[in-house]
Structure formats: C-alpha cells, structure tokens
Amino acid sequence: MKIDLHCHSTCSDGLLSPSAVVERALQRGVEVLALTDHDEIAGLEEARAAAAHWGLRLVNGVEISVLWEEVTLHILGLGIDASHAPLVTGLATIRSGREQRAQRIAQSLAQAGIADSLAGARRFAKNPQLVSRSHFARHLVSAGHARDISAVFRNFLTPGKPGYVPHQWCALEEAMRWITGSGGVAVIAHPGRYPLNELQRERLLEEFRALGGTGLEVVTGSHAPDEYVTWARYARQFGMLASAGSDFHGPGEGYRDLGDVPALPAGCLPVWDGLLPA
Ligand code: AMP
Ligand code: MN
Ligand code: MN
Ligand code: MN
C-alpha cells in the first residue's frame, strides 16, 4: 500500500490547495495520505471532501513547531480531532506568534539592505495567518536576491544569516497535550535534521516517550538512506513506531513528490497500522 504521512498545502507553505494535493496524491498512486500543514488544520475539511470524492484515505494531520532546549523541532500530530478546542486555540496562538516573527524577520532583512520583504512574503502566503520562512524564501528568489530556494537558505533566514530571528515556539509538552488530548498520535518529524548531539537525542526521545510520544519519522526526504537505518534503530531502542512521508510542498520545490516514499527498513513497526480508518 502506498502511504504518505507528511505533506503541505497552501494553508501553510505548500503550493497546491488541499484538494489539489489530494488529487495529485491520487494520480501518483497514494492510497493513504496525511495532510500535515505547519501549525494549521484549516485545510483538512477541503482535503477530506476531496478524499471522500476520490476514494483516498485521508488521515487528519498537523506539523507543530515547538522549541525544546532552544532547538526548533517539528512534531507531527496524526489522526487528530480537528475540533479539539485546546488544539484549535493552541495552533491559533502559534500562528499569531508567527505574525510577530515575520515582522522581526523583515526587520533583520531590512538591516541587510533588503526592504519591504514582509509585503513580498505576504504575496506568496495564501493563508495570511501563516507566513513562514518559505514565503520569504520565494520572495527573495523572485526579487533576485538568490538563484533558488536552497540558495536562500544558505545565505539568509538561517542562524548567523540575515533574516534569521530566534523564536519562542510552543513547548513540547503543550504540543503533546494538544495532539494526544485530541486522540492523535505524536511523531517527531525528520528527527535527523535537528542540531542535536547523541546525549540530547537520547534525552529528547526519553522525554518524548514520557509525554506520550508514539513514533519517529524514519523515512523522509530530509534523511539520507543511511539515516533511515539510524532512526529505525532509535525507534526500536525506544519502543516507538516508524512513520514515513514525502514532506511534499509543491511541484518543483526540491522536496520529494507525493508518494515518493521508500519502504521502511526491516523490523520497523509502522505507525499507520493504528491510524487507518476502517
Ligand atoms: P518556518 O516554519 O517558518 O521556520 O519555515 C520552515 C520551512 O522552511 C520548512 O518547513 C521548509 O519548508 C522551509 N525550509 C527550511 N529550510 C529549508 C531549506 N534548507 N531548503 C528548503 N526549504 C527549507
Ligand atoms: Mn515547510
Ligand atoms: Mn518540518
Ligand atoms: Mn513538513
């Protein structure tokens, strides 16, 4: 079965509407899809209607930005109840923090001689409540400050570079409470991408498990194949399930395409066994 449990729509920093994401997934042979917009669940209703129309199985998802020991982490909530009030209000709080952050990003870019970048980023953000670094990146490319998106993230928006600002996302415990409280399962997205040493990784995994964490995203476009093995080993060591997703953002954006998700390494227990709607 072709499964993809991580992707984005125009409700966050993806390029396709939720229904267009579902239709593309279907065309690419995906049978089970989770839409996991950053800090936003507004796309799930449209995605669900399209999925019902086309007979694709949709898992409600979200990718929550958290700050843990001064490191930004992304926590996937899968199988969440999108009407759970603490989840809805918690995500709204993160989105309003994004507004302040976007202003600080623009100030930082202005100090580097790039004026009016917030207006520029907003032109790329279909959801006015969700301005992300991706929208700034698209603006910087279109305004000629970088050749492509990866050049933007080499020269801007990352630590030590213009346009980077530290940000107080929500706490890991809060995101875990919203996800598990809404009946969902929590999965650490692309765990290999964070600047964590071995001791921090183990502390994170212990803490995450103690907070009710269920899985690790073992297979993702952010991991090289040898990292699939590394994170499969952590999953086994910490008694966690394994997830897999493309992290698709849009055609031609450099991420994997929908459904372009290699098989989990042998021995992994897949997180989707408990998520599939009957
Ligand atoms: P934000 O949540 O506003 O910090 O934006 C994070 C998003 O920026 C990620 O979800 C990616 O879509 C994008 N991003 C971060 N780093 C890179 C990179 N090196 N190349 C391409 N996109 C990136
Ligand atoms: Mn993104
Ligand atoms: Mn992410
Ligand atoms: Mn993502």
PDB file of N, CA, C and O and ligand atoms in Angstrom, residues 6 8 13 38-39 63 65 72 74 98 101 105 130-135 137-138 149-154 157-158 169 190 193 247 249 253 255, ligand 1:
ATOM      1  N   HIS A   6       3.060  12.906   5.325  1.00  0.00           N
ATOM      2  CA  HIS A   6       3.619  14.237   5.595  1.00  0.00           C
ATOM      3  C   HIS A   6       3.609  15.054   4.305  1.00  0.00           C
ATOM      4  O   HIS A   6       4.339  14.738   3.362  1.00  0.00           O
ATOM      5  N   HIS A   8       2.248  19.273   2.580  1.00  0.00           N
ATOM      6  CA  HIS A   8       1.764  20.639   2.853  1.00  0.00           C
ATOM      7  C   HIS A   8       0.894  21.175   1.726  1.00  0.00           C
ATOM      8  O   HIS A   8       1.100  20.844   0.557  1.00  0.00           O
ATOM      9  N   ASP A  13       2.801  26.302   3.884  1.00  0.00           N
ATOM     10  CA  ASP A  13       3.766  26.757   2.881  1.00  0.00           C
ATOM     11  C   ASP A  13       3.836  25.856   1.650  1.00  0.00           C
ATOM     12  O   ASP A  13       4.836  25.861   0.934  1.00  0.00           O
ATOM     13  N   HIS A  38       1.898  23.183   8.512  1.00  0.00           N
ATOM     14  CA  HIS A  38       2.558  23.782   9.670  1.00  0.00           C
ATOM     15  C   HIS A  38       1.540  24.565  10.504  1.00  0.00           C
ATOM     16  O   HIS A  38       0.926  25.527  10.010  1.00  0.00           O
ATOM     17  N   ASP A  39       1.374  24.170  11.764  1.00  0.00           N
ATOM     18  CA  ASP A  39       0.619  24.954  12.755  1.00  0.00           C
ATOM     19  C   ASP A  39      -0.788  25.323  12.287  1.00  0.00           C
ATOM     20  O   ASP A  39      -1.335  26.357  12.707  1.00  0.00           O
ATOM     21  N   GLU A  63       1.627  19.656  11.512  1.00  0.00           N
ATOM     22  CA  GLU A  63       3.054  19.667  11.876  1.00  0.00           C
ATOM     23  C   GLU A  63       3.277  20.873  12.781  1.00  0.00           C
ATOM     24  O   GLU A  63       3.242  22.016  12.322  1.00  0.00           O
ATOM     25  N   SER A  65       5.221  23.418  15.328  1.00  0.00           N
ATOM     26  CA  SER A  65       6.552  23.964  15.611  1.00  0.00           C
ATOM     27  C   SER A  65       6.709  24.096  17.122  1.00  0.00           C
ATOM     28  O   SER A  65       5.907  24.779  17.766  1.00  0.00           O
ATOM     29  N   THR A  72      14.469  24.295  17.579  1.00  0.00           N
ATOM     30  CA  THR A  72      13.131  24.189  16.982  1.00  0.00           C
ATOM     31  C   THR A  72      12.936  22.774  16.454  1.00  0.00           C
ATOM     32  O   THR A  72      13.755  22.265  15.684  1.00  0.00           O
ATOM     33  N   HIS A  74       9.905  19.916  14.886  1.00  0.00           N
ATOM     34  CA  HIS A  74       8.585  19.771  14.282  1.00  0.00           C
ATOM     35  C   HIS A  74       7.966  18.456  14.740  1.00  0.00           C
ATOM     36  O   HIS A  74       8.565  17.389  14.571  1.00  0.00           O
ATOM     37  N   ARG A  98       3.678  33.757  14.850  1.00  0.00           N
ATOM     38  CA  ARG A  98       4.327  33.829  13.536  1.00  0.00           C
ATOM     39  C   ARG A  98       4.240  35.234  12.933  1.00  0.00           C
ATOM     40  O   ARG A  98       5.136  35.659  12.198  1.00  0.00           O
ATOM     41  N   ARG A 101       6.916  37.248  14.482  1.00  0.00           N
ATOM     42  CA  ARG A 101       8.190  36.746  13.966  1.00  0.00           C
ATOM     43  C   ARG A 101       8.438  37.236  12.550  1.00  0.00           C
ATOM     44  O   ARG A 101       9.553  37.653  12.204  1.00  0.00           O
ATOM     45  N   ILE A 105      11.656  39.119  11.160  1.00  0.00           N
ATOM     46  CA  ILE A 105      12.441  38.628  10.015  1.00  0.00           C
ATOM     47  C   ILE A 105      12.635  39.764   9.007  1.00  0.00           C
ATOM     48  O   ILE A 105      13.745  40.007   8.514  1.00  0.00           O
ATOM     49  N   LEU A 130      -0.433  32.553   8.154  1.00  0.00           N
ATOM     50  CA  LEU A 130       0.664  31.600   8.183  1.00  0.00           C
ATOM     51  C   LEU A 130       1.753  32.059   7.235  1.00  0.00           C
ATOM     52  O   LEU A 130       1.846  31.603   6.091  1.00  0.00           O
ATOM     53  N   VAL A 131       2.557  33.034   7.716  1.00  0.00           N
ATOM     54  CA  VAL A 131       3.700  33.472   6.925  1.00  0.00           C
ATOM     55  C   VAL A 131       4.919  32.716   7.451  1.00  0.00           C
ATOM     56  O   VAL A 131       5.229  32.778   8.635  1.00  0.00           O
ATOM     57  N   SER A 132       5.570  31.974   6.577  1.00  0.00           N
ATOM     58  CA  SER A 132       6.703  31.153   7.009  1.00  0.00           C
ATOM     59  C   SER A 132       7.970  31.604   6.283  1.00  0.00           C
ATOM     60  O   SER A 132       7.926  32.424   5.360  1.00  0.00           O
ATOM     61  N   ARG A 133       9.078  31.016   6.693  1.00  0.00           N
ATOM     62  CA  ARG A 133      10.332  31.327   6.006  1.00  0.00           C
ATOM     63  C   ARG A 133      10.264  30.930   4.536  1.00  0.00           C
ATOM     64  O   ARG A 133      10.932  31.537   3.698  1.00  0.00           O
ATOM     65  N   SER A 134       9.445  29.923   4.213  1.00  0.00           N
ATOM     66  CA  SER A 134       9.306  29.536   2.801  1.00  0.00           C
ATOM     67  C   SER A 134       8.768  30.693   1.968  1.00  0.00           C
ATOM     68  O   SER A 134       9.178  30.875   0.819  1.00  0.00           O
ATOM     69  N   HIS A 135       7.837  31.452   2.536  1.00  0.00           N
ATOM     70  CA  HIS A 135       7.266  32.576   1.775  1.00  0.00           C
ATOM     71  C   HIS A 135       8.302  33.683   1.588  1.00  0.00           C
ATOM     72  O   HIS A 135       8.391  34.282   0.520  1.00  0.00           O
ATOM     73  N   ALA A 137      11.418  33.062   1.455  1.00  0.00           N
ATOM     74  CA  ALA A 137      12.388  32.489   0.506  1.00  0.00           C
ATOM     75  C   ALA A 137      11.895  32.676  -0.930  1.00  0.00           C
ATOM     76  O   ALA A 137      12.664  33.065  -1.815  1.00  0.00           O
ATOM     77  N   ARG A 138      10.613  32.420  -1.162  1.00  0.00           N
ATOM     78  CA  ARG A 138      10.083  32.575  -2.531  1.00  0.00           C
ATOM     79  C   ARG A 138      10.179  34.032  -2.967  1.00  0.00           C
ATOM     80  O   ARG A 138      10.506  34.329  -4.117  1.00  0.00           O
ATOM     81  N   ILE A 149      15.616  28.405  -4.052  1.00  0.00           N
ATOM     82  CA  ILE A 149      15.240  28.310  -2.635  1.00  0.00           C
ATOM     83  C   ILE A 149      16.404  27.808  -1.788  1.00  0.00           C
ATOM     84  O   ILE A 149      16.649  28.320  -0.690  1.00  0.00           O
ATOM     85  N   SER A 150      17.137  26.834  -2.275  1.00  0.00           N
ATOM     86  CA  SER A 150      18.211  26.331  -1.405  1.00  0.00           C
ATOM     87  C   SER A 150      19.318  27.364  -1.268  1.00  0.00           C
ATOM     88  O   SER A 150      19.946  27.450  -0.202  1.00  0.00           O
ATOM     89  N   ALA A 151      19.532  28.191  -2.295  1.00  0.00           N
ATOM     90  CA  ALA A 151      20.500  29.293  -2.148  1.00  0.00           C
ATOM     91  C   ALA A 151      20.011  30.296  -1.098  1.00  0.00           C
ATOM     92  O   ALA A 151      20.809  30.847  -0.336  1.00  0.00           O
ATOM     93  N   VAL A 152      18.701  30.517  -1.039  1.00  0.00           N
ATOM     94  CA  VAL A 152      18.180  31.414   0.008  1.00  0.00           C
ATOM     95  C   VAL A 152      18.575  30.885   1.379  1.00  0.00           C
ATOM     96  O   VAL A 152      19.115  31.623   2.213  1.00  0.00           O
ATOM     97  N   PHE A 153      18.322  29.576   1.608  1.00  0.00           N
ATOM     98  CA  PHE A 153      18.567  29.044   2.954  1.00  0.00           C
ATOM     99  C   PHE A 153      20.061  28.883   3.245  1.00  0.00           C
ATOM    100  O   PHE A 153      20.450  28.698   4.391  1.00  0.00           O
ATOM    101  N   ARG A 154      20.904  28.965   2.233  1.00  0.00           N
ATOM    102  CA  ARG A 154      22.351  29.014   2.504  1.00  0.00           C
ATOM    103  C   ARG A 154      22.789  30.413   2.920  1.00  0.00           C
ATOM    104  O   ARG A 154      23.721  30.565   3.698  1.00  0.00           O
ATOM    105  N   LEU A 157      18.011  33.670   6.364  1.00  0.00           N
ATOM    106  CA  LEU A 157      16.935  33.011   7.124  1.00  0.00           C
ATOM    107  C   LEU A 157      17.391  31.876   8.035  1.00  0.00           C
ATOM    108  O   LEU A 157      16.567  31.234   8.684  1.00  0.00           O
ATOM    109  N   THR A 158      18.687  31.603   8.081  1.00  0.00           N
ATOM    110  CA  THR A 158      19.198  30.530   8.941  1.00  0.00           C
ATOM    111  C   THR A 158      20.203  31.139   9.929  1.00  0.00           C
ATOM    112  O   THR A 158      20.709  32.243   9.692  1.00  0.00           O
ATOM    113  N   TRP A 169       8.674  29.211  20.036  1.00  0.00           N
ATOM    114  CA  TRP A 169       7.517  28.413  19.623  1.00  0.00           C
ATOM    115  C   TRP A 169       6.847  27.868  20.877  1.00  0.00           C
ATOM    116  O   TRP A 169       7.232  28.219  21.987  1.00  0.00           O
ATOM    117  N   HIS A 190      11.159  14.326  10.719  1.00  0.00           N
ATOM    118  CA  HIS A 190      12.568  14.373  10.264  1.00  0.00           C
ATOM    119  C   HIS A 190      13.573  14.536  11.409  1.00  0.00           C
ATOM    120  O   HIS A 190      14.283  15.549  11.477  1.00  0.00           O
ATOM    121  N   ARG A 193      17.240  15.942  11.223  1.00  0.00           N
ATOM    122  CA  ARG A 193      17.541  17.285  10.735  1.00  0.00           C
ATOM    123  C   ARG A 193      17.937  18.256  11.844  1.00  0.00           C
ATOM    124  O   ARG A 193      18.401  19.361  11.561  1.00  0.00           O
ATOM    125  N   ASP A 247       7.059  14.950   2.781  1.00  0.00           N
ATOM    126  CA  ASP A 247       7.217  16.378   3.101  1.00  0.00           C
ATOM    127  C   ASP A 247       7.045  17.222   1.831  1.00  0.00           C
ATOM    128  O   ASP A 247       7.654  18.284   1.693  1.00  0.00           O
ATOM    129  N   HIS A 249       5.953  19.842  -0.764  1.00  0.00           N
ATOM    130  CA  HIS A 249       5.475  21.229  -0.666  1.00  0.00           C
ATOM    131  C   HIS A 249       4.882  21.717  -1.981  1.00  0.00           C
ATOM    132  O   HIS A 249       4.094  22.655  -1.976  1.00  0.00           O
ATOM    133  N   GLU A 253       9.610  22.069  -6.058  1.00  0.00           N
ATOM    134  CA  GLU A 253      10.177  22.803  -4.906  1.00  0.00           C
ATOM    135  C   GLU A 253      11.318  22.067  -4.234  1.00  0.00           C
ATOM    136  O   GLU A 253      11.720  22.418  -3.138  1.00  0.00           O
ATOM    137  N   TYR A 255      11.577  19.232  -2.754  1.00  0.00           N
ATOM    138  CA  TYR A 255      11.276  18.119  -1.862  1.00  0.00           C
ATOM    139  C   TYR A 255      10.867  16.927  -2.715  1.00  0.00           C
ATOM    140  O   TYR A 255      10.722  17.016  -3.921  1.00  0.00           O
TER     141      TYR A 255
HETATM  142  P1  AMP B   1       9.258  28.191   9.337  1.00  0.00           P
HETATM  143  O1  AMP B   1       8.299  27.167   9.917  1.00  0.00           O
HETATM  144  O2  AMP B   1       8.619  29.491   9.041  1.00  0.00           O
HETATM  145  O3  AMP B   1      10.521  28.293  10.139  1.00  0.00           O
HETATM  146  O4  AMP B   1       9.672  27.643   7.917  1.00  0.00           O
HETATM  147  C1  AMP B   1      10.212  26.364   7.841  1.00  0.00           C
HETATM  148  C2  AMP B   1      10.065  25.881   6.418  1.00  0.00           C
HETATM  149  O5  AMP B   1      11.079  26.465   5.612  1.00  0.00           O
HETATM  150  C3  AMP B   1      10.290  24.391   6.305  1.00  0.00           C
HETATM  151  O6  AMP B   1       9.110  23.681   6.575  1.00  0.00           O
HETATM  152  C4  AMP B   1      10.668  24.264   4.864  1.00  0.00           C
HETATM  153  O7  AMP B   1       9.511  24.273   4.075  1.00  0.00           O
HETATM  154  C5  AMP B   1      11.439  25.540   4.604  1.00  0.00           C
HETATM  155  N1  AMP B   1      12.876  25.298   4.710  1.00  0.00           N
HETATM  156  C6  AMP B   1      13.662  25.356   5.799  1.00  0.00           C
HETATM  157  N2  AMP B   1      14.945  25.097   5.472  1.00  0.00           N
HETATM  158  C7  AMP B   1      14.973  24.854   4.145  1.00  0.00           C
HETATM  159  C8  AMP B   1      15.976  24.524   3.193  1.00  0.00           C
HETATM  160  N3  AMP B   1      17.265  24.395   3.553  1.00  0.00           N
HETATM  161  N4  AMP B   1      15.600  24.361   1.913  1.00  0.00           N
HETATM  162  C9  AMP B   1      14.331  24.487   1.535  1.00  0.00           C
HETATM  163  N5  AMP B   1      13.333  24.797   2.379  1.00  0.00           N
HETATM  164  C10 AMP B   1      13.643  24.977   3.669  1.00  0.00           C
END
